[in-house]
Short mmCIF file of C-alpha atoms in Angstrom, two decimals:
data_model
loop_
_atom_site.label_atom_id
_atom_site.label_comp_id
_atom_site.label_asym_id
_atom_site.label_seq_id
_atom_site.Cartn_x
_atom_site.Cartn_y
_atom_site.Cartn_z
CA GLU A 18 87.61 104.92 117.78
CA GLU A 19 85.57 103.74 120.62
CA ILE A 20 87.12 100.87 122.79
CA THR A 21 83.96 99.07 122.59
CA ALA A 22 82.66 95.43 121.76
CA ALA A 23 80.79 96.98 118.60
CA ARG A 24 84.37 98.27 117.29
CA GLY A 25 86.07 94.95 117.88
CA TRP A 26 87.75 95.55 121.18
CA VAL A 27 87.58 92.87 123.83
CA ASN A 28 89.24 92.22 127.14
CA VAL A 29 91.84 89.66 125.91
CA SER A 30 93.43 89.05 129.02
CA GLY A 31 90.37 87.70 131.09
CA GLY A 32 91.18 90.23 133.79
CA VAL A 33 88.81 92.33 135.85
CA GLY A 34 87.80 95.30 133.47
CA SER A 35 85.28 97.20 132.14
CA VAL A 36 84.36 100.00 129.47
CA ILE A 37 81.68 102.62 129.43
CA ALA A 38 81.27 104.45 126.08
CA ASP A 39 80.98 108.35 125.68
CA THR A 40 81.29 109.04 129.39
CA THR A 41 83.54 112.27 129.31
CA THR A 42 84.32 115.26 126.87
CA SER A 43 87.01 114.41 124.58
CA PRO A 44 90.00 116.60 123.39
CA ASN A 45 87.90 117.85 120.64
CA GLY A 46 84.84 119.09 122.83
CA SER A 47 82.32 116.41 122.29
CA LEU A 48 81.07 113.83 124.69
CA THR A 49 82.64 110.87 123.16
CA ALA A 50 85.46 109.73 125.31
CA ASP A 51 85.30 106.39 126.93
CA GLU A 52 86.04 105.18 130.56
CA LEU A 53 88.35 102.05 130.59
CA THR A 54 88.82 100.20 133.80
CA PHE A 55 91.87 98.13 134.31
CA GLY A 56 91.55 95.55 137.16
CA GLY A 57 95.12 94.98 137.61
CA VAL A 58 97.27 91.91 137.01
CA ASN A 59 98.03 92.98 133.40
CA THR A 60 94.46 93.69 132.13
CA TRP A 61 94.68 93.97 128.36
CA TRP A 62 91.94 95.44 126.14
CA GLY A 63 92.69 94.43 122.41
CA LYS A 64 91.57 94.43 118.85
CA ILE A 65 92.28 92.19 116.24
CA VAL A 66 93.90 93.81 113.36
CA THR A 67 95.60 92.76 110.03
CA PHE A 68 99.37 93.57 109.52
CA THR A 69 101.52 93.49 106.52
CA ASN A 70 104.88 91.85 107.26
CA GLY A 71 107.96 93.89 107.28
CA GLN A 72 105.91 97.21 107.63
CA THR A 73 106.13 99.69 110.40
CA TYR A 74 102.97 100.84 112.08
CA SER A 75 102.10 103.62 114.63
CA MET A 76 99.55 103.65 117.08
CA SER A 77 98.30 106.58 118.77
CA ALA A 78 95.58 107.58 121.48
CA TRP A 79 94.48 110.30 123.66
CA LEU A 80 94.60 109.32 127.36
CA LYS A 81 94.08 110.81 130.79
CA THR A 82 93.34 109.61 134.24
CA ALA A 83 89.61 109.13 135.13
CA ASP A 84 90.01 108.52 138.97
CA GLY A 85 91.88 111.44 140.15
CA GLY A 86 94.93 109.37 141.25
CA ALA A 87 98.52 109.96 140.35
CA ASP A 88 100.19 109.61 136.84
CA PHE A 89 100.97 106.03 135.86
CA THR A 90 101.79 104.19 132.64
CA ILE A 91 100.32 101.80 130.36
CA SER A 92 101.74 99.92 127.35
CA LEU A 93 100.70 100.15 123.69
CA THR A 94 101.51 96.70 122.35
CA TYR A 95 101.57 95.17 119.09
CA TYR A 96 100.97 91.46 119.93
CA PRO A 97 101.02 88.55 117.26
CA THR A 98 99.65 85.46 118.57
CA GLY A 99 102.16 82.98 117.10
CA ALA A 100 105.56 82.28 115.99
CA PRO A 101 107.66 83.91 114.51
CA GLY A 102 106.07 87.09 115.77
CA VAL A 103 107.28 88.84 118.79
CA PRO A 104 105.41 91.26 121.05
CA GLN A 105 106.52 94.98 120.96
CA HIS A 106 105.39 96.75 124.18
CA ILE A 107 105.91 100.59 124.50
CA THR A 108 105.22 102.13 127.85
CA VAL A 109 103.64 105.61 127.77
CA PRO A 110 102.36 108.20 130.48
CA VAL A 111 98.79 108.67 131.60
CA THR A 112 98.29 111.87 133.42
CA ASN A 113 95.44 114.05 134.65
CA SER A 114 95.31 115.96 131.33
CA TRP A 115 94.59 114.78 128.03
CA THR A 116 97.93 113.69 126.24
CA ARG A 117 98.37 112.24 122.95
CA VAL A 118 100.55 109.29 123.27
CA THR A 119 102.10 107.24 120.42
CA ALA A 120 104.01 104.15 119.70
CA THR A 121 105.81 102.89 116.68
CA PHE A 122 106.32 99.35 115.89
CA PRO A 123 108.88 98.92 113.43
CA SER A 124 109.07 96.01 110.96
CA VAL A 125 106.26 93.84 112.22
CA VAL A 126 106.49 90.15 111.78
CA GLU A 127 103.16 88.29 111.63
CA GLY A 128 102.63 85.21 113.55
CA VAL A 129 99.98 82.39 112.68
CA GLY A 130 96.81 83.54 113.87
CA ALA A 131 95.32 86.84 114.96
CA SER A 132 97.29 89.70 115.88
CA TYR A 133 96.25 92.44 118.31
CA VAL A 134 96.70 95.97 119.24
CA VAL A 135 96.49 96.12 123.03
CA LEU A 136 96.20 98.76 125.75
CA ARG A 137 97.60 97.20 128.88
CA SER A 138 98.12 98.02 132.75
CA SER A 139 99.08 96.03 135.75
CA SER A 140 97.67 99.06 138.04
CA THR A 141 93.95 98.95 139.31
CA ARG A 142 93.01 102.22 137.60
CA LYS A 143 90.63 104.02 135.31
CA ILE A 144 91.40 105.93 132.37
CA ASN A 145 89.48 108.10 129.80
CA VAL A 146 90.62 107.10 126.14
CA TRP A 147 89.76 108.78 122.91
CA GLY A 148 90.84 108.75 119.41
CA VAL A 149 92.69 105.49 119.14
CA GLN A 150 94.25 105.20 115.83
CA LEU A 151 96.59 102.67 114.03
CA GLU A 152 98.16 103.42 110.88
CA GLN A 153 100.97 102.24 108.68
CA GLY A 154 104.06 104.54 108.85
CA ALA A 155 106.93 105.49 110.86
CA PHE A 156 104.95 108.34 112.97
CA ALA A 157 101.30 109.08 113.94
CA THR A 158 99.43 111.61 111.70
CA SER A 159 96.63 113.79 113.03
CA TYR A 160 93.53 111.95 114.25
CA ILE A 161 91.28 110.60 111.46
CA PRO A 162 87.74 109.84 112.59
CA THR A 163 86.71 106.96 110.78
CA ALA A 164 83.44 105.37 112.46
CA GLY A 165 84.60 101.91 111.53
CA ALA A 166 85.30 102.49 107.80
CA THR A 167 88.39 103.60 105.70
CA VAL A 168 88.42 107.42 105.00
CA THR A 169 90.67 109.88 102.97
CA ARG A 170 92.63 112.31 105.04
CA SER A 171 91.58 116.15 104.36
CA ALA A 172 94.43 118.85 104.68
CA ASP A 173 95.76 119.16 108.24
CA MET A 174 95.22 122.61 109.74
CA PHE A 175 97.51 124.14 112.19
CA TYR A 176 96.42 127.13 114.41
CA VAL A 177 98.36 128.92 117.18
CA GLY A 178 96.41 131.49 119.14
CA THR A 179 98.28 134.06 121.14
CA THR A 180 97.62 137.36 123.19
CA ALA A 181 101.28 138.14 122.94
CA SER A 182 103.19 140.87 121.17
CA PRO A 183 101.94 141.18 117.57
CA GLN A 184 105.70 140.91 116.55
CA GLY A 185 107.61 137.87 116.45
CA THR A 186 109.46 135.15 114.27
CA PHE A 187 107.57 132.18 112.72
CA PHE A 188 109.89 129.18 111.79
CA THR A 189 108.76 126.35 109.69
CA GLU A 190 110.70 123.23 108.53
CA TYR A 191 108.96 120.88 106.11
CA MET A 192 109.65 118.63 102.92
CA PRO A 193 107.51 119.74 99.98
CA TYR A 194 104.93 117.36 98.49
CA THR A 195 105.42 117.36 94.80
CA THR A 196 102.54 116.64 92.64
CA PRO A 197 102.02 118.57 89.50
CA ALA A 198 98.40 119.30 90.38
CA ILE A 199 99.32 120.67 93.68
CA HIS A 200 101.13 124.15 94.11
CA THR A 201 100.57 125.48 97.35
CA VAL A 202 102.37 123.63 100.20
CA MET A 203 101.58 126.15 102.95
CA ALA A 204 100.09 129.46 103.60
CA TYR A 205 100.46 131.79 106.59
CA THR A 206 97.52 134.32 107.64
CA ASN A 207 96.93 136.58 110.59
CA SER A 208 93.71 137.57 112.26
CA SER A 209 93.32 140.00 109.51
CA GLY A 210 93.72 137.59 106.79
CA THR A 211 96.86 139.08 105.47
#
């Protein structure tokens, strides 16, 4: 999701900062990553969201530095704006390469009023942001482009390309999803389709 006012994101701290949409190539190769400027002194970019009391949520985003500076950290935050909710801040790294970061907020307690998911930094820095996602659950799933509306997830595809030896071992550990109409859980193929 874009970090833009059109998508409901605002500078909730009042600190100095700016956002420029679609300024750089994202991890999927499209020109859809945003540049987010943090002006220091705890600049917060947030979006009002609705949580369900007692549920666990995971937030994820692809991040990288945009100013060529050294690595630094930002916080992914669940921030209820009234009692009895307690903010949960999870610090994540921002490096010079695209990295998907995640934060899980267990058993949220809604306060009175709006709640936010927030990107926060005390550093005066610029970062590139792409694919911000909030979902109910104890871990982040693969990115689901929504364009502002709920979408149904299609099957996840996993690909590992290699130029190494054609021999080797492949190990997978999984828990099967049992639905009577679904019988194929996983398929392995090589470049020749076998």
